[in-house]
Tab-separated table of C-alpha atoms and ligand atoms in Angstrom:
chain	number	residue	atom	x	y	z
L	1	UNK	CA	-33.328	-4.948	14.302
L	2	UNK	CA	-31.193	-3.363	11.596
L	3	UNK	CA	-27.920	-4.857	10.412
L	4	UNK	CA	-24.624	-3.400	11.525
L	5	UNK	CA	-22.799	-1.598	8.744
L	6	UNK	CA	-19.034	-1.175	8.342
L	7	UNK	CA	-17.447	1.775	10.123
L	8	UNK	CA	-17.345	5.015	8.102
L	9	UNK	CA	-14.143	5.266	6.093
L	10	UNK	CA	-13.326	1.583	6.649
L	11	UNK	CA	-14.563	-0.133	3.493
L	12	UNK	CA	-14.933	-3.841	2.825
L	13	UNK	CA	-13.123	-5.050	-0.268
L	14	UNK	CA	-15.173	-7.787	-1.854
L	15	UNK	CA	-14.462	-10.036	-4.838
L	16	UNK	CA	-13.693	-9.224	-7.620
L	17	UNK	CA	-12.148	-5.994	-6.251
L	18	UNK	CA	-10.203	-7.929	-3.648
L	19	UNK	CA	-8.476	-10.035	-6.344
L	20	UNK	CA	-7.314	-6.916	-8.197
L	21	UNK	CA	-6.236	-5.399	-4.881
L	22	UNK	CA	-4.295	-8.514	-3.864
L	23	UNK	CA	-2.560	-8.582	-7.234
L	24	UNK	CA	-1.398	-4.976	-6.721
L	25	UNK	CA	-0.225	-5.790	-3.217
L	26	UNK	CA	1.786	-8.806	-4.317
L	27	UNK	CA	3.305	-6.987	-7.283
L	28	UNK	CA	4.528	-4.332	-4.844
L	29	UNK	CA	5.893	-6.840	-2.345
L	30	UNK	CA	7.585	-8.886	-5.041
L	31	UNK	CA	9.313	-5.735	-6.245
L	32	UNK	CA	10.603	-5.099	-2.721
L	33	UNK	CA	11.843	-8.713	-2.477
L	34	UNK	CA	13.668	-8.252	-5.784
L	35	UNK	CA	15.463	-5.282	-4.255
L	36	UNK	CA	16.500	-7.394	-1.253
L	37	UNK	CA	13.886	-6.247	1.301
L	38	UNK	CA	12.681	-9.187	3.432
L	39	UNK	CA	9.124	-9.463	4.737
L	40	UNK	CA	8.612	-8.341	8.322
L	41	UNK	CA	5.510	-8.450	10.517
L	42	UNK	CA	5.029	-6.221	13.517
L	43	UNK	CA	1.893	-5.612	15.615
L	44	UNK	CA	-0.898	-3.395	14.352
L	45	UNK	CA	-0.804	-1.481	17.642
L	46	UNK	CA	2.091	0.083	19.538
L	47	UNK	CA	2.543	2.110	22.690
L	48	UNK	CA	1.135	5.534	21.811
L	49	UNK	CA	4.501	7.082	22.607
L	50	UNK	CA	6.111	5.380	19.599
L	51	UNK	CA	4.050	7.566	17.277
L	52	UNK	CA	3.823	10.617	19.543
L	53	UNK	CA	7.617	10.789	19.769
L	54	UNK	CA	8.389	9.314	16.369
L	55	UNK	CA	5.938	10.972	13.991
L	56	UNK	CA	6.029	14.322	15.759
L	57	UNK	CA	3.855	16.666	17.770
L	58	UNK	CA	3.213	19.143	14.958
L	59	UNK	CA	1.711	16.610	12.568
L	60	UNK	CA	-1.971	16.116	11.813
L	61	UNK	CA	-1.420	12.405	12.313
L	62	UNK	CA	-0.453	12.779	15.979
L	63	UNK	CA	-2.709	15.729	16.746
L	64	UNK	CA	-5.946	14.638	15.210
L	65	UNK	CA	-5.846	11.319	13.483
L	66	UNK	CA	-4.671	8.580	15.808
L	67	UNK	CA	-6.902	5.753	16.966
L	68	UNK	CA	-5.717	5.758	20.549
L	69	UNK	CA	-7.268	3.689	23.307
L	70	UNK	CA	-6.513	2.429	26.758
L	71	UNK	CA	-6.281	-1.347	27.056
L	72	UNK	CA	-7.592	-3.274	30.034
L	73	UNK	CA	-4.208	-2.970	31.720
L	74	UNK	CA	-4.369	0.826	31.544
L	75	UNK	CA	-1.739	1.193	28.774
L	76	UNK	CA	-2.245	3.838	26.120
L	77	UNK	CA	-2.062	2.065	22.754
L	78	UNK	CA	-2.466	3.351	19.217
L	79	UNK	CA	-3.383	1.558	15.995
L	80	UNK	CA	-0.513	2.228	13.613
L	81	UNK	CA	-1.130	5.395	11.563
L	82	UNK	CA	2.027	4.772	9.501
L	83	UNK	CA	4.798	2.194	9.338
L	84	UNK	CA	8.194	3.705	9.941
L	85	UNK	CA	8.056	4.495	13.660
L	86	UNK	CA	6.916	0.944	14.508
L	87	UNK	CA	9.604	-0.662	12.352
L	88	UNK	CA	12.291	1.517	13.898
L	89	UNK	CA	10.927	0.604	17.337
L	90	UNK	CA	11.127	-3.107	16.411
L	91	UNK	CA	14.719	-2.722	15.176
L	92	UNK	CA	15.761	-0.948	18.375
L	93	UNK	CA	13.921	-3.480	20.579
L	94	UNK	CA	15.853	-6.264	18.821
L	95	UNK	CA	19.211	-4.460	19.126
L	96	UNK	CA	19.638	-4.408	15.341
L	97	UNK	CA	21.924	-1.318	15.412
L	98	UNK	CA	24.528	-3.285	17.412
L	99	UNK	CA	24.157	-6.879	16.240
L	100	UNK	CA	22.244	-6.828	12.964
L	101	UNK	CA	23.388	-7.064	9.378
L	102	UNK	CA	23.252	-3.482	8.144
L	103	UNK	CA	21.557	-2.014	6.278
L	104	UNK	CA	18.566	-3.819	7.722
L	105	UNK	CA	16.168	-4.017	4.780
L	106	UNK	CA	12.543	-4.965	5.432
L	107	UNK	CA	9.099	-4.552	3.874
L	108	UNK	CA	5.489	-5.320	4.749
L	109	UNK	CA	1.972	-4.654	3.604
L	110	UNK	CA	-0.956	-4.134	5.928
L	111	UNK	CA	-3.734	-1.942	7.274
L	112	UNK	CA	-3.024	1.538	8.576
L	113	UNK	CA	-5.513	3.687	10.511
L	114	UNK	CA	-6.053	7.443	10.504
L	115	UNK	CA	-9.068	9.382	11.686
L	116	UNK	CA	-9.354	11.555	8.579
L	117	UNK	CA	-12.409	12.972	6.832
L	118	UNK	CA	-13.396	10.200	4.407
L	119	UNK	CA	-13.618	11.194	0.741
L	120	UNK	CA	-12.450	9.809	-2.581
L	121	UNK	CA	-8.919	8.491	-2.044
L	122	UNK	CA	-9.059	9.106	1.693
L	123	UNK	CA	-10.137	6.427	4.126
L	124	UNK	CA	-9.813	5.773	7.831
L	125	UNK	CA	-8.638	2.225	7.346
L	126	UNK	CA	-6.411	1.737	4.324
L	127	UNK	CA	-3.512	-0.422	3.195
L	128	UNK	CA	0.096	0.581	2.781
L	129	UNK	CA	3.119	-1.213	1.502
L	130	UNK	CA	6.033	-0.099	3.594
L	131	UNK	CA	9.733	-0.489	2.818
L	132	UNK	CA	12.529	0.484	5.192
L	133	UNK	CA	16.341	0.405	5.062
L	134	UNK	CA	17.830	1.058	8.491
L	135	UNK	CA	21.425	1.666	9.514
L	136	UNK	CA	22.632	3.391	6.376
L	137	UNK	CA	23.661	6.860	5.250
L	138	UNK	CA	24.550	5.730	1.728
L	139	UNK	CA	22.955	7.954	-0.954
L	140	UNK	CA	22.775	4.863	-3.202
L	141	UNK	CA	20.128	3.448	-0.833
L	142	UNK	CA	18.099	6.650	-1.228
L	143	UNK	CA	18.228	6.244	-4.997
L	144	UNK	CA	17.442	2.520	-4.690
L	145	UNK	CA	14.380	3.289	-2.556
L	146	UNK	CA	13.033	5.853	-5.029
L	147	UNK	CA	13.509	3.486	-7.979
L	148	UNK	CA	11.974	0.618	-5.986
L	149	UNK	CA	8.796	2.656	-5.404
L	150	UNK	CA	8.642	3.680	-9.052
L	151	UNK	CA	9.050	0.056	-10.177
L	152	UNK	CA	6.553	-1.212	-7.591
L	153	UNK	CA	3.912	1.203	-8.905
L	154	UNK	CA	4.686	0.287	-12.520
L	155	UNK	CA	4.476	-3.422	-11.702
L	156	UNK	CA	1.196	-2.789	-9.865
L	157	UNK	CA	-0.309	-1.157	-12.971
L	158	UNK	CA	0.838	-4.085	-15.105
L	159	UNK	CA	-1.363	-6.461	-13.054
L	160	UNK	CA	-4.360	-4.725	-14.643
L	161	UNK	CA	-2.774	-4.445	-18.110
L	162	UNK	CA	-2.190	-0.721	-17.502
L	163	UNK	CA	0.943	1.408	-17.617
L	164	UNK	CA	2.401	3.960	-15.249
L	165	UNK	CA	5.036	6.104	-16.890
L	166	UNK	CA	6.210	9.684	-17.063
L	167	UNK	CA	2.888	10.738	-18.616
L	168	UNK	CA	0.691	9.732	-15.663
L	169	UNK	CA	3.015	9.228	-12.687
L	170	UNK	CA	5.247	11.898	-11.209
L	171	UNK	CA	8.063	11.391	-8.767
L	172	UNK	CA	8.835	14.558	-6.853
L	173	UNK	CA	12.074	14.993	-4.955
L	174	UNK	CA	13.424	17.419	-2.383
L	175	UNK	CA	15.994	17.531	0.377
L	176	UNK	CA	15.194	18.762	3.874
L	177	UNK	CA	18.833	18.844	4.999
L	178	UNK	CA	19.922	17.745	8.448
L	179	UNK	CA	18.369	18.601	11.787
L	180	UNK	CA	21.340	20.821	12.534
L	181	UNK	CA	20.376	22.883	9.479
L	182	UNK	CA	16.879	23.491	10.763
L	183	UNK	CA	17.304	26.340	13.301
L	184	UNK	CA	18.815	28.693	10.715
L	185	UNK	CA	16.239	27.741	8.111
L	186	UNK	CA	13.344	27.954	10.578
L	187	UNK	CA	14.527	31.456	11.506
L	188	UNK	CA	14.500	32.507	7.842
L	189	UNK	CA	11.102	30.922	7.220
L	190	UNK	CA	9.627	32.372	10.413
L	191	UNK	CA	10.866	35.851	9.532
L	192	UNK	CA	9.129	35.440	6.177
L	193	UNK	CA	5.894	34.167	7.764
L	194	UNK	CA	5.944	36.955	10.404
L	195	UNK	CA	5.181	39.633	7.816
L	196	UNK	CA	2.064	37.764	6.715
L	197	UNK	CA	1.006	37.075	10.300
L	198	UNK	CA	1.247	40.808	11.082
L	199	UNK	CA	-0.920	41.534	8.057
L	200	UNK	CA	-3.451	38.960	9.329
L	201	UNK	CA	-2.989	36.850	6.221
L	202	UNK	CA	-2.035	33.519	7.786
L	203	UNK	CA	-4.823	30.955	8.111
L	204	UNK	CA	-5.707	29.275	11.386
L	205	UNK	CA	-3.949	25.957	10.665
L	206	UNK	CA	-0.647	27.709	9.957
L	207	UNK	CA	-0.964	29.986	13.001
L	208	UNK	CA	-1.550	26.936	15.178
L	209	UNK	CA	1.317	24.866	13.856
L	210	UNK	CA	4.057	27.221	12.729
L	211	UNK	CA	5.526	27.542	16.206
L	212	UNK	CA	5.808	23.758	16.522
L	213	UNK	CA	7.217	23.330	13.041
L	214	UNK	CA	7.095	26.146	10.474
L	215	UNK	CA	7.669	23.608	7.665
L	216	UNK	CA	4.011	22.656	8.051
L	217	UNK	CA	3.158	25.983	6.362
L	218	UNK	CA	4.074	24.251	3.082
L	219	UNK	CA	1.370	21.610	3.686
L	220	UNK	CA	-1.463	24.060	4.261
L	221	UNK	CA	-4.227	23.848	1.696
L	222	UNK	CA	-5.899	27.022	3.037
L	223	UNK	CA	-6.875	29.668	0.522
L	224	UNK	CA	-4.084	32.077	-0.345
L	225	UNK	CA	-1.336	29.954	1.237
L	226	UNK	CA	0.015	28.661	-2.080
L	227	UNK	CA	0.598	32.266	-3.201
L	228	UNK	CA	2.220	33.177	0.121
L	229	UNK	CA	4.521	30.147	0.060
L	230	UNK	CA	5.496	30.650	-3.594
L	231	UNK	CA	8.144	33.174	-2.546
L	232	UNK	CA	9.113	31.638	0.790
L	233	UNK	CA	12.769	30.812	1.384
L	234	UNK	CA	13.430	27.173	0.427
L	235	UNK	CA	15.289	24.623	2.495
L	236	UNK	CA	17.800	23.586	-0.079
L	237	UNK	CA	19.380	27.069	0.081
L	238	UNK	CA	19.926	26.661	3.831
L	239	UNK	CA	21.497	23.235	4.230
L	240	UNK	CA	25.008	22.028	5.015
L	241	UNK	CA	27.634	21.133	2.447
L	242	UNK	CA	27.371	17.454	3.468
L	243	UNK	CA	23.601	17.364	2.951
L	244	UNK	CA	23.959	19.168	-0.388
L	245	UNK	CA	26.575	16.662	-1.543
L	246	UNK	CA	24.364	13.761	-0.418
L	247	UNK	CA	21.509	15.168	-2.473
L	248	UNK	CA	23.764	15.712	-5.474
L	249	UNK	CA	24.759	12.046	-5.410
L	250	UNK	CA	21.157	10.829	-5.111
L	251	UNK	CA	20.139	12.986	-8.082
L	252	UNK	CA	23.097	11.786	-10.169
L	253	UNK	CA	22.208	8.121	-9.559
L	254	UNK	CA	18.541	8.699	-10.438
L	255	UNK	CA	19.483	10.634	-13.576
L	256	UNK	CA	21.831	7.873	-14.677
L	257	UNK	CA	18.951	5.378	-14.432
L	258	UNK	CA	16.623	7.635	-16.390
L	259	UNK	CA	14.137	8.120	-13.540
L	260	UNK	CA	12.036	11.179	-14.497
L	261	UNK	CA	12.435	13.118	-11.263
L	262	UNK	CA	10.697	16.454	-10.757
L	263	UNK	CA	12.584	18.694	-8.331
L	264	UNK	CA	10.120	20.254	-5.900
L	265	UNK	CA	11.551	22.723	-3.361
L	266	UNK	CA	8.226	22.822	-1.497
L	267	UNK	CA	7.856	19.100	-0.861
L	268	UNK	CA	8.098	18.693	2.940
L	269	UNK	CA	5.821	15.676	3.613
L	270	UNK	CA	3.440	15.538	6.558
L	271	UNK	CA	5.627	13.742	9.097
L	272	UNK	CA	8.175	15.474	11.295
L	273	UNK	CA	10.881	12.811	11.213
L	274	UNK	CA	12.134	13.438	7.697
L	275	UNK	CA	15.662	14.678	7.005
L	276	UNK	CA	17.639	14.990	3.758
L	277	UNK	CA	15.964	13.035	0.919
L	278	UNK	CA	12.153	13.320	0.701
L	279	UNK	CA	10.072	12.150	-2.231
L	280	UNK	CA	6.521	11.564	-3.299
L	281	UNK	CA	4.773	9.766	-6.167
L	282	UNK	CA	1.699	11.438	-7.621
L	283	UNK	CA	-0.753	9.922	-10.068
L	284	UNK	CA	-1.893	12.669	-12.409
L	285	UNK	CA	-5.438	11.275	-12.754
L	286	UNK	CA	-6.307	11.552	-9.056
L	287	UNK	CA	-7.202	15.208	-8.414
L	288	UNK	CA	-6.879	16.463	-4.844
L	289	UNK	CA	-5.614	13.254	-3.208
L	290	UNK	CA	-2.978	12.591	-5.831
L	291	UNK	CA	-0.169	11.085	-3.751
L	292	UNK	CA	0.068	7.344	-4.268
L	293	UNK	CA	3.178	7.072	-2.142
L	294	UNK	CA	6.101	8.817	-0.595
L	295	UNK	CA	9.007	8.549	1.741
L	296	UNK	CA	12.314	9.871	2.848
L	297	UNK	CA	15.229	9.722	5.254
L	298	UNK	CA	14.691	9.833	8.983
L	299	UNK	CA	18.171	10.215	10.370
L	300	UNK	CA	17.027	11.421	13.809
L	301	UNK	CA	14.125	9.032	14.409
L	302	UNK	CA	16.069	6.434	16.406
L	303	UNK	CA	17.201	9.145	18.800
L	304	UNK	CA	13.616	10.447	19.118
L	305	UNK	CA	12.687	6.927	20.185
L	306	UNK	CA	15.336	6.884	22.895
L	307	UNK	CA	18.345	5.324	21.151
L	308	UNK	CA	21.436	7.155	22.328
L	309	UNK	CA	23.518	7.083	19.189
L	310	UNK	CA	22.827	7.843	15.528
L	311	UNK	CA	21.018	5.107	13.610
L	312	UNK	CA	19.909	6.469	10.279
L	313	UNK	CA	17.471	5.112	7.756
L	314	UNK	CA	15.218	5.728	4.807
L	315	UNK	CA	11.755	4.420	4.011
L	316	UNK	CA	8.887	4.438	1.610
L	317	UNK	CA	5.127	3.923	1.883
L	318	UNK	CA	2.827	3.236	-1.049
L	319	UNK	CA	-0.931	3.595	-0.658
L	320	UNK	CA	-2.446	0.422	-2.104
L	321	UNK	CA	-6.041	1.773	-2.126
L	322	UNK	CA	-5.072	4.946	-3.948
L	323	UNK	CA	-2.937	3.008	-6.400
L	324	UNK	CA	-5.982	0.830	-7.072
L	325	UNK	CA	-8.101	3.960	-7.549
L	326	UNK	CA	-5.649	5.386	-10.042
L	327	UNK	CA	-5.343	2.115	-11.983
L	328	UNK	CA	-9.022	1.072	-12.059
L	329	UNK	CA	-10.680	4.494	-11.811
L	330	UNK	CA	-12.828	3.419	-8.833
L	331	UNK	CA	-12.100	3.252	-5.121
L	332	UNK	CA	-11.660	-0.326	-3.976
L	333	UNK	CA	-14.481	0.120	-1.450
L	334	UNK	CA	-17.016	1.349	-4.051
L	335	UNK	CA	-19.643	-1.055	-5.272
L	336	UNK	CA	-18.603	-1.417	-8.908
L	337	UNK	CA	-20.495	-3.811	-11.084
L	338	UNK	CA	-18.386	-2.750	-14.080
L	339	UNK	CA	-15.394	-4.828	-13.048
L	340	UNK	CA	-14.934	-8.218	-14.697
L	341	UNK	CA	-14.803	-11.183	-12.373
L	342	UNK	CA	-11.679	-13.266	-12.581
L	343	UNK	CA	-12.198	-17.020	-13.061
L	344	UNK	CA	-12.519	-18.694	-9.699
L	345	UNK	CA	-12.013	-22.300	-10.765
L	346	UNK	CA	-11.068	-24.308	-13.866
L	347	UNK	CA	-13.374	-27.271	-13.348
L	348	UNK	CA	-16.988	-27.363	-12.173
L	349	UNK	CA	-18.613	-30.640	-11.126
L	350	UNK	CA	-22.251	-31.240	-12.093
L	351	UNK	CA	-24.278	-34.123	-10.649
L	352	UNK	CA	-27.300	-34.853	-12.882
L	353	UNK	CA	-29.339	-35.883	-9.834
L	354	UNK	CA	-28.833	-35.767	-6.069
L	355	UNK	CA	-27.689	-39.400	-5.819
L	356	UNK	CA	-24.774	-38.648	-8.199
L	357	UNK	CA	-23.502	-36.039	-5.755
L	358	UNK	CA	-21.099	-38.207	-3.722
L	359	UNK	CA	-19.305	-39.486	-6.841
L	360	UNK	CA	-18.849	-35.930	-8.173
L	361	UNK	CA	-17.733	-34.836	-4.725
L	362	UNK	CA	-15.077	-37.576	-4.716
L	363	UNK	CA	-13.708	-36.547	-8.129
L	364	UNK	CA	-13.705	-32.831	-7.354
L	365	UNK	CA	-11.902	-33.472	-4.063
L	366	UNK	CA	-9.274	-35.559	-5.862
L	367	UNK	CA	-8.762	-32.829	-8.493
L	368	UNK	CA	-8.331	-30.169	-5.797
L	369	UNK	CA	-5.797	-32.325	-4.000
L	370	UNK	CA	-3.914	-32.645	-7.278
L	371	UNK	CA	-3.697	-28.820	-7.382
L	372	UNK	CA	-6.477	-28.157	-9.876
L	373	UNK	CA	-8.921	-25.389	-9.006
L	374	UNK	CA	-12.258	-27.118	-8.851
L	375	UNK	CA	-15.717	-26.639	-7.412
L	376	UNK	CA	-18.959	-28.538	-7.347
L	377	UNK	CA	-22.596	-27.493	-7.720
L	378	UNK	CA	-25.203	-28.325	-5.104
L	379	UNK	CA	-26.615	-31.706	-6.021
L	380	UNK	CA	-30.184	-30.685	-5.133
L	381	UNK	CA	-30.209	-28.124	-7.951
L	382	UNK	CA	-31.185	-28.791	-11.551
L	383	UNK	CA	-28.354	-29.378	-14.076
L	384	UNK	CA	-29.440	-26.315	-16.096
L	385	UNK	CA	-28.922	-24.048	-13.084
L	386	UNK	CA	-25.599	-25.753	-12.360
L	387	UNK	CA	-24.317	-25.051	-15.884
L	388	UNK	CA	-25.039	-21.365	-15.223
L	389	UNK	CA	-23.116	-21.575	-11.958
L	390	UNK	CA	-20.210	-23.157	-13.856
L	391	UNK	CA	-20.138	-20.165	-16.223
L	392	UNK	CA	-20.314	-17.705	-13.349
L	393	UNK	CA	-17.393	-19.427	-11.650
L	394	UNK	CA	-15.373	-18.913	-14.825
L	395	UNK	CA	-14.791	-22.672	-15.260
L	396	UNK	CA	-13.406	-23.955	-18.541
L	397	UNK	CA	-14.702	-27.483	-18.063
L	398	UNK	CA	-17.740	-29.096	-16.536
L	399	UNK	CA	-17.436	-32.685	-15.446
L	400	UNK	CA	-20.804	-34.367	-15.447
L	401	UNK	CA	-21.981	-37.576	-13.842
L	402	UNK	CA	-25.404	-39.123	-14.491
L	403	UNK	CA	-26.749	-42.678	-14.532
L	404	UNK	CA	-24.811	-43.742	-17.665
L	405	UNK	CA	-21.545	-42.441	-16.319
L	406	UNK	CA	-22.195	-44.155	-12.973
L	407	UNK	CA	-22.856	-47.442	-14.680
L	408	UNK	CA	-19.759	-47.295	-16.901
L	409	UNK	CA	-17.464	-45.804	-14.321
L	410	UNK	CA	-16.967	-42.821	-16.607
L	411	UNK	CA	-17.341	-39.074	-16.538
L	412	UNK	CA	-18.429	-36.646	-19.256
L	413	UNK	CA	-16.070	-33.725	-19.740
L	414	UNK	CA	-17.572	-30.695	-21.430
L	415	UNK	CA	-15.506	-27.780	-22.703
L	416	UNK	CA	-17.845	-24.949	-21.821
L	417	UNK	CA	-16.720	-22.395	-24.403
L	418	UNK	CA	-17.053	-24.719	-27.413
L	419	UNK	CA	-19.687	-27.143	-26.105
L	420	UNK	CA	-17.460	-30.059	-27.149
L	421	UNK	CA	-17.764	-33.055	-24.887
L	422	UNK	CA	-16.512	-36.593	-24.521
L	423	UNK	CA	-16.404	-39.305	-21.905
L	424	UNK	CA	-13.336	-40.531	-20.139
L	425	UNK	CA	-12.522	-42.755	-17.143
L	426	UNK	CA	-13.155	-41.402	-13.656
L	427	UNK	CA	-9.460	-40.971	-13.235
L	428	UNK	CA	-7.790	-37.860	-11.806
L	429	UNK	CA	-4.645	-38.296	-13.871
L	430	UNK	CA	-6.657	-38.398	-17.121
L	431	UNK	CA	-8.891	-35.479	-16.106
L	432	UNK	CA	-5.894	-33.490	-14.908
L	433	UNK	CA	-4.110	-33.898	-18.212
L	434	UNK	CA	-7.199	-32.706	-20.131
L	435	UNK	CA	-7.463	-29.572	-17.971
L	436	UNK	CA	-3.746	-28.819	-18.005
L	437	UNK	CA	-3.257	-29.230	-21.751
L	438	UNK	CA	-6.034	-26.720	-22.392
L	439	UNK	CA	-4.111	-23.898	-20.599
T	501	LIG	P1	1.962	9.033	4.124
T	501	LIG	O1	2.454	8.074	5.161
T	501	LIG	O2	0.994	10.036	4.635
T	501	LIG	O3	3.032	9.592	3.284
T	501	LIG	O4	1.097	8.122	3.134
T	501	LIG	C1	1.663	7.271	2.169
T	501	LIG	C2	0.604	6.926	1.166
T	501	LIG	O5	-0.495	6.288	1.817
T	501	LIG	C3	-0.022	8.139	0.504
T	501	LIG	O6	0.747	8.547	-0.592
T	501	LIG	C4	-1.362	7.615	0.091
T	501	LIG	O7	-1.267	6.904	-1.125
T	501	LIG	C5	-1.700	6.650	1.180
T	501	LIG	N1	-2.621	7.283	2.144
T	501	LIG	C6	-2.320	8.141	3.139
T	501	LIG	N2	-3.413	8.489	3.835
T	501	LIG	C7	-4.449	7.826	3.268
T	501	LIG	C8	-5.842	7.742	3.528
T	501	LIG	N3	-6.413	8.415	4.543
T	501	LIG	N4	-6.611	6.955	2.727
T	501	LIG	C9	-6.064	6.249	1.719
T	501	LIG	N5	-4.748	6.288	1.424
T	501	LIG	C10	-3.944	7.049	2.181
């Protein structure tokens, strides 16, 4: 019988990759906490309708990529393909628009699922950090969100001693105006696309989706589309005075903070709920799948989900896997022997013979309970092999017990890098002070 492998596009992250990955994740979350976004946890699955109505019928996510299944009670459920719709659903379920402290600022990190074609930087199960501010129309929150994402990515790079800055990380910005601005803009864009459709120049994906949402024409990667869209009418020329002023204020705040924003009239993002501010972060070393994160306003999402009055918000999602790929140069799921292991423990216990095992076990347990990272070798193995294990675990010290130590109630402490060793009492306080002073 053969073993069962992981599902295609759903990689396992093993040590030491998982330590680097966790460090990126916590750097991102800590950044969000610094900006006042509390941790939230919502279920990994939702009623399918949350995404169908929230994310939008014209999107690839809803059309092709959702992991949808019927549960044993006959409900249609979907594994979350993104974060915003579920968080908005949670806020509405809890009545946050009426009774909550607004803006409601939350963040989380977790797995997201999309049935995409796996390739470098594109998985079916991947991790996002999600940040949302609900119940606000303030342009300062838009600017805050964009700076938060920029800082989170920079802090993530720092965990690996790397730097993200203007030279390798771009932040692209656009405004999509309000929903009320759309009909006039759609008419202009459709008139433009019509000429190319008549000439038979529009690819299949655009023909299929333009009648649901012509904005999707900007997302098409089909051959020739970039040239066609280069001269298309752009949204920012077709939006209301209020939306233009909102955008002006966001840009002014970002400029004042020295955020190196690139204005991109063609940035529409692949989800239908966006309005006004939209933005994306791109790592310049990533090739085709270069977006490490993105976000925007979703001023109509609450109403799409059945709320009967306006409840605006803005959010951001960072791809942790792609950020890892950009920082380390390998996908987190790749087997990569090149990565250095991080030290697992500080102290490694070595019994010289099996009957010394219990005494070493007792000391190691006491050290752990005193908060010192410690591990013990198997007492049936030879000391020589155990010293190798100590090195592999990244320990600084070995504590060794043999017959002499047993007799004298002592322990030998060996500093593994220098080979220096001395004996001391079998006392956790003494051992602890030796380990701590060496930091
Ligand atoms: P989106 O919600 O599509 O804007 O995605 C936000 C971020 O998640 C992207 O910028 C990527 O970094 C990451 N991401 C999206 N789809 C995938 C995927 N299939 N595999 C890995 N990362 C992804």
